[in-house]
């Protein structure tokens, strides 16, 4: 089963840190949704979308990428990092239209210095940590 993870990580590289660890330990190709915005997903049996949460949504580049490049009826999994709480709704709305089947969702905290949090040195400092990354690897290994 060929797997790819399409990701965007613009704040502190939290999501990138997570997906790079997954790629080291699992057979997964990484696709940067901003640098490889026209990547072809047709060779993959399962596609992951990974993003930080920005204003309660996956990054616009991921939403656009999935709108434009995901064909119908694919198996999909979702990964996010967040300062406060996970929120998959923005991408799930697109996936519903494409009749994708979401086979798993994973979220963990990611260092966040956005807005007022900067004044207190940020929140979720140190995340994703080793345990978060181990959990993410186990999550991907468990996908079928
Ligand atoms: C502009 C902006 C908006 C954000 N909005 C949210 C939010 O609505 N909810 C939340 O839990 N975290 C929010 N965060 C925190 C990020 O989701 C968190 O730091 C994430 O790990 C960033 O991932 P990245 O380093 O891969 O970009 C926001 C961060 C930024 C910079």
mmCIF file of N, CA and C and ligand atoms in Angstrom, residues 8-16 51-57 81-86 108-114 127-128, ligand 1:
data_model
loop_
_atom_site.group_PDB
_atom_site.id
_atom_site.type_symbol
_atom_site.label_atom_id
_atom_site.label_comp_id
_atom_site.label_asym_id
_atom_site.label_seq_id
_atom_site.Cartn_x
_atom_site.Cartn_y
_atom_site.Cartn_z
ATOM 1 N N UNK A 8 1.457 21.031 5.356
ATOM 2 C CA UNK A 8 1.881 22.430 5.421
ATOM 3 C C UNK A 8 2.231 22.738 6.868
ATOM 4 N N UNK A 9 3.319 23.480 7.060
ATOM 5 C CA UNK A 9 3.800 23.766 8.407
ATOM 6 C C UNK A 9 4.456 25.141 8.381
ATOM 7 N N UNK A 10 3.720 26.180 8.766
ATOM 8 C CA UNK A 10 4.222 27.539 8.551
ATOM 9 C C UNK A 10 4.586 28.300 9.831
ATOM 10 N N UNK A 11 4.152 27.796 10.994
ATOM 11 C CA UNK A 11 4.315 28.593 12.226
ATOM 12 C C UNK A 11 5.680 28.303 12.873
ATOM 13 N N UNK A 12 5.845 27.111 13.411
ATOM 14 C CA UNK A 12 7.132 26.748 14.039
ATOM 15 C C UNK A 12 7.707 25.452 13.482
ATOM 16 N N UNK A 13 7.156 24.968 12.361
ATOM 17 C CA UNK A 13 7.648 23.687 11.839
ATOM 18 C C UNK A 13 7.189 22.502 12.672
ATOM 19 N N UNK A 14 6.144 22.689 13.480
ATOM 20 C CA UNK A 14 5.676 21.597 14.357
ATOM 21 C C UNK A 14 5.164 20.404 13.554
ATOM 22 N N UNK A 15 4.343 20.708 12.559
ATOM 23 C CA UNK A 15 3.748 19.632 11.758
ATOM 24 C C UNK A 15 4.824 18.954 10.919
ATOM 25 N N UNK A 16 5.757 19.748 10.426
ATOM 26 C CA UNK A 16 6.847 19.172 9.627
ATOM 27 C C UNK A 16 7.706 18.214 10.466
ATOM 28 N N UNK A 51 -1.478 19.335 8.946
ATOM 29 C CA UNK A 51 -1.417 20.797 9.010
ATOM 30 C C UNK A 51 -1.440 21.266 10.454
ATOM 31 N N UNK A 52 -0.914 22.468 10.700
ATOM 32 C CA UNK A 52 -1.231 23.166 11.940
ATOM 33 C C UNK A 52 -2.676 23.649 11.838
ATOM 34 N N UNK A 53 -3.211 24.076 12.967
ATOM 35 C CA UNK A 53 -4.569 24.665 12.955
ATOM 36 C C UNK A 53 -4.408 26.179 13.032
ATOM 37 N N UNK A 54 -4.980 26.863 12.059
ATOM 38 C CA UNK A 54 -4.895 28.320 11.992
ATOM 39 C C UNK A 54 -6.324 28.857 11.940
ATOM 40 N N UNK A 55 -6.693 29.655 12.954
ATOM 41 C CA UNK A 55 -8.065 30.158 13.059
ATOM 42 C C UNK A 55 -9.068 29.000 12.903
ATOM 43 N N UNK A 56 -8.821 27.938 13.636
ATOM 44 C CA UNK A 56 -9.707 26.760 13.690
ATOM 45 C C UNK A 56 -9.750 25.919 12.414
ATOM 46 N N UNK A 57 -8.853 26.202 11.473
ATOM 47 C CA UNK A 57 -8.894 25.446 10.207
ATOM 48 C C UNK A 57 -7.531 24.860 9.842
ATOM 49 N N UNK A 81 -1.474 19.565 14.242
ATOM 50 C CA UNK A 81 -0.893 20.052 15.491
ATOM 51 C C UNK A 81 -1.594 21.362 15.811
ATOM 52 N N UNK A 82 -1.743 21.635 17.098
ATOM 53 C CA UNK A 82 -2.561 22.776 17.511
ATOM 54 C C UNK A 82 -2.061 23.328 18.840
ATOM 55 N N UNK A 83 -2.335 24.618 19.055
ATOM 56 C CA UNK A 83 -2.002 25.206 20.351
ATOM 57 C C UNK A 83 -3.083 24.913 21.375
ATOM 58 N N UNK A 84 -4.333 24.974 20.944
ATOM 59 C CA UNK A 84 -5.463 24.808 21.863
ATOM 60 C C UNK A 84 -6.180 23.486 21.677
ATOM 61 N N UNK A 85 -6.815 23.306 20.514
ATOM 62 C CA UNK A 85 -7.528 22.050 20.283
ATOM 63 C C UNK A 85 -7.577 21.695 18.800
ATOM 64 N N UNK A 86 -7.684 20.399 18.551
ATOM 65 C CA UNK A 86 -7.735 19.884 17.175
ATOM 66 C C UNK A 86 -9.046 20.310 16.530
ATOM 67 N N UNK A 108 -2.012 16.395 17.931
ATOM 68 C CA UNK A 108 -1.243 16.616 19.165
ATOM 69 C C UNK A 108 -0.895 18.095 19.268
ATOM 70 N N UNK A 109 -0.455 18.497 20.442
ATOM 71 C CA UNK A 109 -0.118 19.912 20.659
ATOM 72 C C UNK A 109 1.120 20.318 19.876
ATOM 73 N N UNK A 110 1.175 21.589 19.494
ATOM 74 C CA UNK A 110 2.346 22.143 18.824
ATOM 75 C C UNK A 110 2.630 23.526 19.386
ATOM 76 N N UNK A 111 3.896 23.810 19.620
ATOM 77 C CA UNK A 111 4.331 25.092 20.200
ATOM 78 C C UNK A 111 3.645 26.248 19.476
ATOM 79 N N UNK A 112 3.077 27.161 20.267
ATOM 80 C CA UNK A 112 2.223 28.215 19.701
ATOM 81 C C UNK A 112 2.568 29.547 20.344
ATOM 82 N N UNK A 113 3.041 30.483 19.520
ATOM 83 C CA UNK A 113 3.327 31.828 20.028
ATOM 84 C C UNK A 113 2.465 32.862 19.312
ATOM 85 N N UNK A 114 1.326 32.406 18.800
ATOM 86 C CA UNK A 114 0.471 33.325 18.054
ATOM 87 C C UNK A 114 -0.187 34.345 18.995
ATOM 88 N N UNK A 127 6.383 20.918 22.298
ATOM 89 C CA UNK A 127 5.568 19.965 21.519
ATOM 90 C C UNK A 127 5.656 20.278 20.032
ATOM 91 N N UNK A 128 5.590 19.286 19.166
ATOM 92 C CA UNK A 128 5.461 17.873 19.511
ATOM 93 C C UNK A 128 6.742 17.347 20.175
HETATM 94 C C1 LIG B 1 -2.177 32.571 12.716
HETATM 95 C C2 LIG B 1 -2.297 31.424 13.679
HETATM 96 C C3 LIG B 1 -3.564 31.000 14.069
HETATM 97 C C4 LIG B 1 -3.715 29.923 14.953
HETATM 98 N N1 LIG B 1 -4.977 29.518 15.296
HETATM 99 C C5 LIG B 1 -5.136 28.448 16.134
HETATM 100 C C6 LIG B 1 -6.451 27.984 16.472
HETATM 101 O O1 LIG B 1 -7.470 28.502 16.012
HETATM 102 N N2 LIG B 1 -6.548 26.927 17.330
HETATM 103 C C7 LIG B 1 -5.454 26.308 17.863
HETATM 104 O O2 LIG B 1 -5.597 25.350 18.619
HETATM 105 N N3 LIG B 1 -4.183 26.705 17.533
HETATM 106 C C8 LIG B 1 -4.000 27.763 16.679
HETATM 107 N N4 LIG B 1 -2.727 28.171 16.337
HETATM 108 C C9 LIG B 1 -1.568 27.405 16.844
HETATM 109 C C10 LIG B 1 -1.051 26.402 15.798
HETATM 110 O O3 LIG B 1 -2.079 25.546 15.362
HETATM 111 C C11 LIG B 1 0.080 25.516 16.368
HETATM 112 O O4 LIG B 1 1.153 26.291 16.849
HETATM 113 C C12 LIG B 1 0.547 24.527 15.309
HETATM 114 O O5 LIG B 1 1.352 23.528 15.913
HETATM 115 C C13 LIG B 1 1.340 25.218 14.197
HETATM 116 O O6 LIG B 1 1.830 24.250 13.313
HETATM 117 P P1 LIG B 1 3.087 24.523 12.361
HETATM 118 O O7 LIG B 1 4.278 24.912 13.224
HETATM 119 O O8 LIG B 1 3.289 23.205 11.677
HETATM 120 O O9 LIG B 1 2.674 25.590 11.409
HETATM 121 C C14 LIG B 1 -2.552 29.256 15.477
HETATM 122 C C15 LIG B 1 -1.282 29.701 15.078
HETATM 123 C C16 LIG B 1 -1.139 30.762 14.192
HETATM 124 C C17 LIG B 1 0.238 31.217 13.778
#
